[in-house]
PDB file of C-alpha atoms in Angstrom:
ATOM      1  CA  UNK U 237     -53.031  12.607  16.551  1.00 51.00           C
ATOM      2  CA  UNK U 238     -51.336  10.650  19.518  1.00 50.00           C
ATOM      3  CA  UNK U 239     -50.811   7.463  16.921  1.00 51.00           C
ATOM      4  CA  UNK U 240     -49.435   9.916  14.320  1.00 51.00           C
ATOM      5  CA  UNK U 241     -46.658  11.205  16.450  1.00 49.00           C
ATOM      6  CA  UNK U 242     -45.933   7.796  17.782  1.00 49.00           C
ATOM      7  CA  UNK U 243     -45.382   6.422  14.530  1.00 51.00           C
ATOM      8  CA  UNK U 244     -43.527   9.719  13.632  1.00 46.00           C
ATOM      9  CA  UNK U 245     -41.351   9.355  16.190  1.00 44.00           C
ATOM     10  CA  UNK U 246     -40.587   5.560  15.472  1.00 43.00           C
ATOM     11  CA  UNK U 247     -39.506   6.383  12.265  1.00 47.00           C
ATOM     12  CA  UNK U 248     -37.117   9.236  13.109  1.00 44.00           C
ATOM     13  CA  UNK U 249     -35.764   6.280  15.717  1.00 41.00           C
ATOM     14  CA  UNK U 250     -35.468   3.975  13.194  1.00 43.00           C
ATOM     15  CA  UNK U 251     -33.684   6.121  10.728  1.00 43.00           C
ATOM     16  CA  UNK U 252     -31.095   7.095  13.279  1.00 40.00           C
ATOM     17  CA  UNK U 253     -30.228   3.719  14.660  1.00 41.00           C
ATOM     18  CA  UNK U 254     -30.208   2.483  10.689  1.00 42.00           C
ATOM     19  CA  UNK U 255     -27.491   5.766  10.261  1.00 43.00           C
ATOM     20  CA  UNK U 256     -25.664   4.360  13.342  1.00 41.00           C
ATOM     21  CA  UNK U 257     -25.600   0.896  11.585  1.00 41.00           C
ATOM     22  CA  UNK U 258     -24.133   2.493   8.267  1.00 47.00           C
ATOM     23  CA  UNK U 259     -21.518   4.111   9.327  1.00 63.00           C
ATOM     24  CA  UNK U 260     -20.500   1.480  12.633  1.00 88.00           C
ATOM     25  CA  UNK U 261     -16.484   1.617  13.659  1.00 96.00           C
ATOM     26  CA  UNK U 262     -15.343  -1.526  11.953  1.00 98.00           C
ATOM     27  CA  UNK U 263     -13.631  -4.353  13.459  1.00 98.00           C
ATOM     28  CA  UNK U 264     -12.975  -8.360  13.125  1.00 98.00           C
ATOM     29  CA  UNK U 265     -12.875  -9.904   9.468  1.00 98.00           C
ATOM     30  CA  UNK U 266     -14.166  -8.993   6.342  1.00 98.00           C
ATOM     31  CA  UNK U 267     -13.755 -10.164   2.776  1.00 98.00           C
ATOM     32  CA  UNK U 268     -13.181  -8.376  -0.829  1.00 98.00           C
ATOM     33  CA  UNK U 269     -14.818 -10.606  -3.426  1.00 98.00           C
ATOM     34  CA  UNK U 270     -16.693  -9.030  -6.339  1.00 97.00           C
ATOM     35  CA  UNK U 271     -19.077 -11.962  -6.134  1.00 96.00           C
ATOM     36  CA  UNK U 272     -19.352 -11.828  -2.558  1.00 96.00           C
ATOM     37  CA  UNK U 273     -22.250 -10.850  -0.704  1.00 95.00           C
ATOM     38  CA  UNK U 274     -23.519 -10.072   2.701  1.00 95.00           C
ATOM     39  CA  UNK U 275     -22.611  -6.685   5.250  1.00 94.00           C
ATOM     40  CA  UNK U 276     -19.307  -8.002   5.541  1.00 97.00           C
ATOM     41  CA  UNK U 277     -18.479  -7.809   2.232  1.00 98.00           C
ATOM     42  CA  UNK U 278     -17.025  -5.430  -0.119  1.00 98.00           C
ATOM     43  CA  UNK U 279     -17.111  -5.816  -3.994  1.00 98.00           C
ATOM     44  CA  UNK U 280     -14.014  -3.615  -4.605  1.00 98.00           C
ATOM     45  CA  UNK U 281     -10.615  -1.970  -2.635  1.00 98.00           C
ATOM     46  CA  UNK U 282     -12.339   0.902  -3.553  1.00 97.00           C
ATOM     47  CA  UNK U 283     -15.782   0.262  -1.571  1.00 98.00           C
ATOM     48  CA  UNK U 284     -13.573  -1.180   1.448  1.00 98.00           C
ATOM     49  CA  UNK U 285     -11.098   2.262   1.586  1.00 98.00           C
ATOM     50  CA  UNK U 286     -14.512   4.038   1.640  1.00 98.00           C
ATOM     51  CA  UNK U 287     -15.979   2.301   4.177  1.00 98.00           C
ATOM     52  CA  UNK U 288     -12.640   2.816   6.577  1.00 98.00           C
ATOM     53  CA  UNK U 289     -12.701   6.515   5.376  1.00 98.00           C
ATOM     54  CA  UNK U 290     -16.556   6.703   6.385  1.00 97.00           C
ATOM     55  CA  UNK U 291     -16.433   4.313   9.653  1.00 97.00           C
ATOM     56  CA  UNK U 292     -13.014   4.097  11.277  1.00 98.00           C
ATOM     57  CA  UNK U 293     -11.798   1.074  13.338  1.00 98.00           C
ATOM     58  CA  UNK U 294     -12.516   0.202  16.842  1.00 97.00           C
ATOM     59  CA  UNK U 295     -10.532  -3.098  16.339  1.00 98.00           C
ATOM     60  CA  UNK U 296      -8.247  -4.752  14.559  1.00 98.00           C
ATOM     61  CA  UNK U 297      -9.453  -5.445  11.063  1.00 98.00           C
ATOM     62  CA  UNK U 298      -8.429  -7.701   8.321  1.00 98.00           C
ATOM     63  CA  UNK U 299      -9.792  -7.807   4.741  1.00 98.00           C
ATOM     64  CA  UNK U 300      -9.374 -11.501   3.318  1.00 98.00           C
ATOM     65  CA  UNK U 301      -8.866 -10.424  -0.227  1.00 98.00           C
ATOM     66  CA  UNK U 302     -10.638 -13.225  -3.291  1.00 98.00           C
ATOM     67  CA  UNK U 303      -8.066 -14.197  -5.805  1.00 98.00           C
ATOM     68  CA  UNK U 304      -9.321 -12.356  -9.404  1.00 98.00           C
ATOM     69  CA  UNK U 305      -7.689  -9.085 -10.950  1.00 98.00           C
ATOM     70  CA  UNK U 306      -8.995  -6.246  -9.340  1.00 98.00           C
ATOM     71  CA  UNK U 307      -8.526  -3.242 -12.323  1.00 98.00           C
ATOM     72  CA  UNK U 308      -8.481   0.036  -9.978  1.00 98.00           C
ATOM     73  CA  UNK U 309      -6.320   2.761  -8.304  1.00 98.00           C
ATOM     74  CA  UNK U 310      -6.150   2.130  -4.823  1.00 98.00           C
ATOM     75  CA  UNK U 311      -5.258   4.530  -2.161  1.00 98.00           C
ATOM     76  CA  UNK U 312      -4.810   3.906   1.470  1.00 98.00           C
ATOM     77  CA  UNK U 313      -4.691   6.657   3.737  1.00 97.00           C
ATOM     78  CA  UNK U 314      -4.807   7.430   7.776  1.00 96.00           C
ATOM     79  CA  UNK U 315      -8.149   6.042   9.538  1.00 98.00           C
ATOM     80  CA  UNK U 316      -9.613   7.463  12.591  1.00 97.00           C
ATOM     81  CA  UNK U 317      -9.274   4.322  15.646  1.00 97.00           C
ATOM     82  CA  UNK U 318      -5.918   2.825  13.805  1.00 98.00           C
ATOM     83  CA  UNK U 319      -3.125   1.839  16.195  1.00 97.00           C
ATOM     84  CA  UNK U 320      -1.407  -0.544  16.906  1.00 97.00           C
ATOM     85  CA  UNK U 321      -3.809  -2.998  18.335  1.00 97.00           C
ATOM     86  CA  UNK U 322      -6.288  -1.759  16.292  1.00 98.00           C
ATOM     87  CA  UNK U 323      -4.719  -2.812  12.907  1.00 98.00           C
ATOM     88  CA  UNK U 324      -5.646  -2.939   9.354  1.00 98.00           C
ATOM     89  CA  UNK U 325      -4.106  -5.482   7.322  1.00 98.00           C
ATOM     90  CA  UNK U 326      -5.149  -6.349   3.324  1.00 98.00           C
ATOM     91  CA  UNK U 327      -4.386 -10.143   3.094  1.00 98.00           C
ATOM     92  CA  UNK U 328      -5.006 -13.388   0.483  1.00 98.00           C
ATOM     93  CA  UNK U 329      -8.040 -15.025   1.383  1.00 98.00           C
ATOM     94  CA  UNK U 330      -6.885 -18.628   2.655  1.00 98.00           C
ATOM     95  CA  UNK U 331      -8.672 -20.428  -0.145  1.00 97.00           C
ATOM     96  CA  UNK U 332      -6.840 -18.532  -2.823  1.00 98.00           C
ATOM     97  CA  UNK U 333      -4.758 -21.041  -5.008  1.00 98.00           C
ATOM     98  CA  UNK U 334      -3.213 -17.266  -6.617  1.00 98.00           C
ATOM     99  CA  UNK U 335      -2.700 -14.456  -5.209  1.00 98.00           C
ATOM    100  CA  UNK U 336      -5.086 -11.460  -6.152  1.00 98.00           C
ATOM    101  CA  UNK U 337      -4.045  -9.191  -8.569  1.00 98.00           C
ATOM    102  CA  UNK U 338      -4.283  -5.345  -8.343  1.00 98.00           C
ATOM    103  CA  UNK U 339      -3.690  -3.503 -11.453  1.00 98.00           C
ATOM    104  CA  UNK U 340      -3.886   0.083 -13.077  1.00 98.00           C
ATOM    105  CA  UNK U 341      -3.117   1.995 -15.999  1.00 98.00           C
ATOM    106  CA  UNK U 342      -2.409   5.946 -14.839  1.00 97.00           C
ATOM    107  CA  UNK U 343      -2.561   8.404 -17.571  1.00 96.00           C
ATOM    108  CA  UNK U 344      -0.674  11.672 -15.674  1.00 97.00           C
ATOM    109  CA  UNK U 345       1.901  12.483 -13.591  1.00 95.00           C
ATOM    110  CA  UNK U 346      -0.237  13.364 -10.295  1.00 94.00           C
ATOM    111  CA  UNK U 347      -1.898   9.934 -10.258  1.00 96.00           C
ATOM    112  CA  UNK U 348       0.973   7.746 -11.297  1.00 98.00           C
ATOM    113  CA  UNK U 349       0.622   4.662  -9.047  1.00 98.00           C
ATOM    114  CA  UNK U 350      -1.811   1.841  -8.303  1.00 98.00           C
ATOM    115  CA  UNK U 351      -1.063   1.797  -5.042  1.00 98.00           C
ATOM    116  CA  UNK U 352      -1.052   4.911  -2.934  1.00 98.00           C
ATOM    117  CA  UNK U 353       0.011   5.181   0.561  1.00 97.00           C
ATOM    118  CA  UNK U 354      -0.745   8.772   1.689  1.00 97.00           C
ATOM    119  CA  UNK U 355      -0.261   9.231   5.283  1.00 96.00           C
ATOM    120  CA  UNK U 356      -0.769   5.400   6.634  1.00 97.00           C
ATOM    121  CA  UNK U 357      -0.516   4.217  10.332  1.00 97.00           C
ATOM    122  CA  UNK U 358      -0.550   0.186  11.238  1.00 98.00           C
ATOM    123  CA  UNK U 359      -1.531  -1.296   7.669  1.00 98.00           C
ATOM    124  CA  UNK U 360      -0.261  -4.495   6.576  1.00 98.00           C
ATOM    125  CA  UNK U 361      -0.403  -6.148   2.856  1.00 98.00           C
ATOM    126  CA  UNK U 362       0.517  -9.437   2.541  1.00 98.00           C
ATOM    127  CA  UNK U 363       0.054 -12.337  -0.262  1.00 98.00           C
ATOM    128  CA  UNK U 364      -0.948  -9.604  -2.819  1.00 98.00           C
ATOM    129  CA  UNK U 365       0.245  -8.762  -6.328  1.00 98.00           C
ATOM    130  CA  UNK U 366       0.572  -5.427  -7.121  1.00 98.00           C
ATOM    131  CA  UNK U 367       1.320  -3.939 -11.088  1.00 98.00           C
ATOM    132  CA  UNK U 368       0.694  -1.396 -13.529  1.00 98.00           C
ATOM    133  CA  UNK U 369      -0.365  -1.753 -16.840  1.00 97.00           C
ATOM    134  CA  UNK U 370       0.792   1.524 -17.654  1.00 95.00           C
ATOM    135  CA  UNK U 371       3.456   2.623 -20.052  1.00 92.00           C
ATOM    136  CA  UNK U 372       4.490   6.436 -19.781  1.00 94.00           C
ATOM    137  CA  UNK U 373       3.341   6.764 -16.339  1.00 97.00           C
ATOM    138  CA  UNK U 374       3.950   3.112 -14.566  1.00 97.00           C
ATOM    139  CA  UNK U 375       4.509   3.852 -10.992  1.00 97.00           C
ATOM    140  CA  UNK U 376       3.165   0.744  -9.014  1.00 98.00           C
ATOM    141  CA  UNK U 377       3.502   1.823  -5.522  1.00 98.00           C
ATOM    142  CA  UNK U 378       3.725   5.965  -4.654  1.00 97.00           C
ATOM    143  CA  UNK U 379       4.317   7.624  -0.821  1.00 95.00           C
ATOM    144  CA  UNK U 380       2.791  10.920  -0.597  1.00 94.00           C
ATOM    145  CA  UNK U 381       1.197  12.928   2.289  1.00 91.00           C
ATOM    146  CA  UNK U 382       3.858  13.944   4.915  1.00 90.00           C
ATOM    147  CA  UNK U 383       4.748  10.709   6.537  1.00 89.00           C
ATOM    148  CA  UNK U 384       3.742   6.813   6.254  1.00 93.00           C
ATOM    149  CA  UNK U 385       3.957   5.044   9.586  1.00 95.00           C
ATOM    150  CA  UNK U 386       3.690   1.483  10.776  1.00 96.00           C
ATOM    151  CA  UNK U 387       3.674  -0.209   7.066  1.00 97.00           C
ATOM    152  CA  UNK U 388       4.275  -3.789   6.496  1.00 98.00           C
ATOM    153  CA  UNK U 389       4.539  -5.181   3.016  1.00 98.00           C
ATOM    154  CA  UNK U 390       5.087  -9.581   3.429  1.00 98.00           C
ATOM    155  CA  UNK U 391       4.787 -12.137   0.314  1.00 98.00           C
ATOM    156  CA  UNK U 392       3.670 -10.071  -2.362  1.00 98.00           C
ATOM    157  CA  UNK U 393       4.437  -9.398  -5.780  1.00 98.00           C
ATOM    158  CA  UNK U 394       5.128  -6.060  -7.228  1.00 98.00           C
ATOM    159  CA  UNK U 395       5.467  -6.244 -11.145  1.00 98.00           C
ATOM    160  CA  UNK U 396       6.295  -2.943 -12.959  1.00 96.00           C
ATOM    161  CA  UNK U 397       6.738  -2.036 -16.675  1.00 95.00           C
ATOM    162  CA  UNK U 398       8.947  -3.348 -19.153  1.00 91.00           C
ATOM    163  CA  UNK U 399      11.378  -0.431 -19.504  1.00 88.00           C
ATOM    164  CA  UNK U 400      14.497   0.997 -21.219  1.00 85.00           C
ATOM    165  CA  UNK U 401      13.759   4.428 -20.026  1.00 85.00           C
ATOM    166  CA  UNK U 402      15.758   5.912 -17.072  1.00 83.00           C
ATOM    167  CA  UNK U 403      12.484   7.741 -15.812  1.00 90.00           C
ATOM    168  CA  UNK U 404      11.023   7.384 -12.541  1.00 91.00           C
ATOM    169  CA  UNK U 405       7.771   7.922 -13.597  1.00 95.00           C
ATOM    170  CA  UNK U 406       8.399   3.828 -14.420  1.00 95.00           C
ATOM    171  CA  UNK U 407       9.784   3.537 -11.242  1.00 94.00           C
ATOM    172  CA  UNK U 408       8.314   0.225  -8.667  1.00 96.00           C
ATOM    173  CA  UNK U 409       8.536   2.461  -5.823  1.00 96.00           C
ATOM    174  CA  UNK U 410       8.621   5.944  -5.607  1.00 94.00           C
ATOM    175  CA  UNK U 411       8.765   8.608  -2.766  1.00 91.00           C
ATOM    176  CA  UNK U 412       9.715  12.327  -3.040  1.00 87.00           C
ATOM    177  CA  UNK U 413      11.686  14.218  -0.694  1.00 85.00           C
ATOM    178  CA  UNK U 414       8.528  15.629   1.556  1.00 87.00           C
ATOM    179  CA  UNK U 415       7.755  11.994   2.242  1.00 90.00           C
ATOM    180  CA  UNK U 416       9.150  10.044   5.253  1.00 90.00           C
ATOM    181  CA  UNK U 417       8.321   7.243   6.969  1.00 90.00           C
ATOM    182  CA  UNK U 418       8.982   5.684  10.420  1.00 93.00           C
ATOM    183  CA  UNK U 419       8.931   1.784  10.323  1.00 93.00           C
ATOM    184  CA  UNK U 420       8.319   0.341   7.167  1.00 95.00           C
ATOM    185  CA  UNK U 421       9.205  -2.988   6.821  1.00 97.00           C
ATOM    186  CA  UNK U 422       9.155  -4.732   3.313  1.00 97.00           C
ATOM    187  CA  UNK U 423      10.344  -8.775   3.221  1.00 98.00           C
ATOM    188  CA  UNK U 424       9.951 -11.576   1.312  1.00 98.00           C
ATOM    189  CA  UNK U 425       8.488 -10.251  -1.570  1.00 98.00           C
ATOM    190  CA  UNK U 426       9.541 -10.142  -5.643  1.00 98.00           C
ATOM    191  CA  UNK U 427      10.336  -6.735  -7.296  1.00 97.00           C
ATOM    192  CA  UNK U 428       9.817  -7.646 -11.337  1.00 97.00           C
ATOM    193  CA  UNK U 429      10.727  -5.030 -13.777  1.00 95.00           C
ATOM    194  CA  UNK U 430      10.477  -0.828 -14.049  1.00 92.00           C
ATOM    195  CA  UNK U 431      13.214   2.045 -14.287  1.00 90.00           C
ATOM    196  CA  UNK U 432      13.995   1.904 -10.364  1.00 90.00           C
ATOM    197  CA  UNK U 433      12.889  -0.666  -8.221  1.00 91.00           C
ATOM    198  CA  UNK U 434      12.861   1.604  -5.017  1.00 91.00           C
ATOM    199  CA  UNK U 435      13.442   5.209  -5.813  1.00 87.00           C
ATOM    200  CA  UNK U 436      12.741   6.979  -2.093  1.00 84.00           C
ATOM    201  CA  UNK U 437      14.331  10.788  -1.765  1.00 81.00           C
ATOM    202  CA  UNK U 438      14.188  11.173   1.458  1.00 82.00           C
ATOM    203  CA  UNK U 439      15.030  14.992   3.474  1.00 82.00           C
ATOM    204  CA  UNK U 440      18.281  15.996   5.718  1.00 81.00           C
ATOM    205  CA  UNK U 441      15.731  18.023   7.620  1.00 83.00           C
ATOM    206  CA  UNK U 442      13.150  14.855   8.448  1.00 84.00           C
ATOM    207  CA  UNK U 443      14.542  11.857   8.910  1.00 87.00           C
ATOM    208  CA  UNK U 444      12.751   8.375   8.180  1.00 89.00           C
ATOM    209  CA  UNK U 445      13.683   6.161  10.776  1.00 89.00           C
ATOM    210  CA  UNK U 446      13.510   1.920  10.921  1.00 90.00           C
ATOM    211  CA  UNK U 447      13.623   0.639   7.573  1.00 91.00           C
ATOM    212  CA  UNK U 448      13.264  -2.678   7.040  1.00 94.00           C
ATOM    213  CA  UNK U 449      14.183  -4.518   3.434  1.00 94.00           C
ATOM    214  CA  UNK U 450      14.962  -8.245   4.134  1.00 96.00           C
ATOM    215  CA  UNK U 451      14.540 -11.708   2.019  1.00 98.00           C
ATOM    216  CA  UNK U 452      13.122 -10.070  -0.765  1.00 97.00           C
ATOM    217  CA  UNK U 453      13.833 -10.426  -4.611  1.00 97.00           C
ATOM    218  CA  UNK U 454      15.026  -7.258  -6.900  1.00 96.00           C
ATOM    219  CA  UNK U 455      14.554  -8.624 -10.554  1.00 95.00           C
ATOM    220  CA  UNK U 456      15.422  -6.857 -13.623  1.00 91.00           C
ATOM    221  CA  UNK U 457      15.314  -3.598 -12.322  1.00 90.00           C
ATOM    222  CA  UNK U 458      16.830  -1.010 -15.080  1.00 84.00           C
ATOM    223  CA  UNK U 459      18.901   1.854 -13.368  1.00 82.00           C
ATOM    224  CA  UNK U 460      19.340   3.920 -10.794  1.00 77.00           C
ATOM    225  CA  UNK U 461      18.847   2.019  -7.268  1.00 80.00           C
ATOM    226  CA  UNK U 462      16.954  -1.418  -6.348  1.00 87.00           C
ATOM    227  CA  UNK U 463      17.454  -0.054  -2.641  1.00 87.00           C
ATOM    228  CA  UNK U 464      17.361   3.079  -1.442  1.00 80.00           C
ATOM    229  CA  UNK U 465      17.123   4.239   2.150  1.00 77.00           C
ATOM    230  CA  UNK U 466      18.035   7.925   1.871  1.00 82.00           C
ATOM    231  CA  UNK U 467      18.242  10.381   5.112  1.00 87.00           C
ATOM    232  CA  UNK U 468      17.361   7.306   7.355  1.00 87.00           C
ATOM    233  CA  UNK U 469      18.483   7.548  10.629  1.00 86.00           C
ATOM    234  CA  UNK U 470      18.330   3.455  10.780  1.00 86.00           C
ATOM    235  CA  UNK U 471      18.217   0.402   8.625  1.00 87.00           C
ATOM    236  CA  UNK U 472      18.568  -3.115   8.358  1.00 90.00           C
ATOM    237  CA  UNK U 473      18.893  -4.498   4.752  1.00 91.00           C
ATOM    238  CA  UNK U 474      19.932  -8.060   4.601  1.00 92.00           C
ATOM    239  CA  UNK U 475      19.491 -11.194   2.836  1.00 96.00           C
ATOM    240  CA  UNK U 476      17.938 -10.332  -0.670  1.00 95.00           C
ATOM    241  CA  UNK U 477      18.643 -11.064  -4.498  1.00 95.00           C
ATOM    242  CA  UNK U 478      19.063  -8.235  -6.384  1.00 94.00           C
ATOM    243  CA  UNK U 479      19.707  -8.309 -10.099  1.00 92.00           C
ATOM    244  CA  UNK U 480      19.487  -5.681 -12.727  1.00 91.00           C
ATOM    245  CA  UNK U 481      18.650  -5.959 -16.153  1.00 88.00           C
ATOM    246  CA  UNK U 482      21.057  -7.818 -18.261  1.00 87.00           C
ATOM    247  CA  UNK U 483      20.995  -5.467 -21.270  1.00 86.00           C
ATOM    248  CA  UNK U 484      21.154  -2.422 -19.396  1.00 83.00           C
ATOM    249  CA  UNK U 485      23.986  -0.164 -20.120  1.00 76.00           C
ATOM    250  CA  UNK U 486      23.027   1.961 -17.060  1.00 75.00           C
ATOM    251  CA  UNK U 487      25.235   2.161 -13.872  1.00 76.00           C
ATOM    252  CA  UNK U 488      22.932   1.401 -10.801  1.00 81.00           C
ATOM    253  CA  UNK U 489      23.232   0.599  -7.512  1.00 79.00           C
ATOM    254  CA  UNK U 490      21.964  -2.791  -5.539  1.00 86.00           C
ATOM    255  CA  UNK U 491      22.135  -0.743  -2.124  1.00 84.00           C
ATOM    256  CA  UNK U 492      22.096   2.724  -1.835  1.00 80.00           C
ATOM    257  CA  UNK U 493      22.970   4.881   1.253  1.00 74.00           C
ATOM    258  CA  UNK U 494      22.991   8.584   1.676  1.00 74.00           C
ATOM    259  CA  UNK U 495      22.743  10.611   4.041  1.00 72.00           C
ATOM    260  CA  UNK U 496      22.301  10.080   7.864  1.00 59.00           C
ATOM    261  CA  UNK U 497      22.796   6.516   8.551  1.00 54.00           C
ATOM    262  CA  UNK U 498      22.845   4.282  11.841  1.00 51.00           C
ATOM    263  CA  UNK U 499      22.384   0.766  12.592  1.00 48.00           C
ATOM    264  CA  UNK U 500      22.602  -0.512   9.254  1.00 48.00           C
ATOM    265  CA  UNK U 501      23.366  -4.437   8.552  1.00 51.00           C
TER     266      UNK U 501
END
């Protein structure tokens, strides 16, 4: 009876301290490779979000992302031990000769973006491309939740659909008027294509606050804004290319301001 409830209890033990393993804070580097292997691996942006979801950080953590097209709907969110020491930033693997491709097709209205950013503190992308392969609903990049913190966007590529609609369900990047954000900085990365390049509402009752849009290239956009910085209370725009679509007989706007605006270059 004694060895029974020994080896009882061992196994109880052992299934805890495996639980403990499973669902460890993460920290340090990992990779996204669908070949990969290994604990520190994840096949998919999808298994990795989980995994942040599930774990949290106690560190900073960086995913070193495998060049390849990756065909799903990513959505990024806030994770429990993110700060700012405790990072999370999505980056090109250094062996990449291309940068890794992320790409969707949405089919409605609610889920009209390959990239979502729904409440995010202290993320980073850099070296990525980002696109849609969508037609009616073509969003690449959509803000939702209540407010997006802390986001850096460096080298990447954001390619939208081939447009003549005025729509902003084709829009690059789109944010309603319940969304704000506090520190986003986007530079030296290429806008290709859609309706709007950056088509952010923004609220005279919640201001965003330190917006950052520098060195980047606005290409072929087809109406409305490239820019748009909306109810922020501060802004420094400087030093891009912006060019709209040469057979577009839509007025648009390279920069546009409105609302409560200081500190703006």
């Amino acid at each position: 009876m004694k060895k029974r409830t020994t080896s009882l209890f061992l196994s109880f033990l052992a299934m805890i301290m495996m639980s403990l393993t499973s669902f460890a804070q993460l920290s340090g580097s990992y990779t996204i490779d669908p070949n990969g292997t290994g604990t520190n691996n994840y096949t998919s942006f999808s298994a990795a979000t989980s995994a942040l979801s599930t774990s949290g950080v106690n560190g900073a953590v960086t995913f070193y992302v495998k060049q390849g097209t990756y065909t799903e709907q990513v959505s990024l969110g806030a994770y429990t031990g993110a700060s700012s020491t405790n990072t999370i930033s999505f980056e090109s693997d250094p062996t990449n000769t291309t940068n890794p491709v992320i790409t969707y097709a949405p089919t409605a209205s609610a889920t009209n973006y390959t990239l979502e950013l729904n409440n995010v503190n202290y993320i980073s992308l850099e070296g990525l491309t980002i696109e849609t392969s969508g037609s009616t609903y073509a969003r690449v990049v959509s803000m939702a939740g209540s407010s997006n913190n802390c986001l850096t966007i460096d080298n990447c590529v954001f390619n939208g659909t081939t447009t003549t609609s005025t729509s902003t369900f084709r829009a690059i990047w789109y944010a309603s008027s319940s969304v704000t954000h506090d520190s986003l900085t986007i530079e030296n990365s290429t806008f290709n294509d859609g309706s709007y390049c950056m088509y952010a509402l923004g609220s005279s009752s919640n201001l965003s606050s330190n917006f950052v849009f520098r060195n980047n290239d606005v290409i072929d956009f087809r109406n409305g804004y490239a820019v748009s910085a909306r109810y922020c209370s501060s802004a420094d725009i400087y030093n891009n290319k912006i060019s709209q679509n040469s057979t577009s007989s839509s007025n648009a706007y390279g920069i546009y301001y409105y609302g409560s605006m200081t500190n703006t270059n």
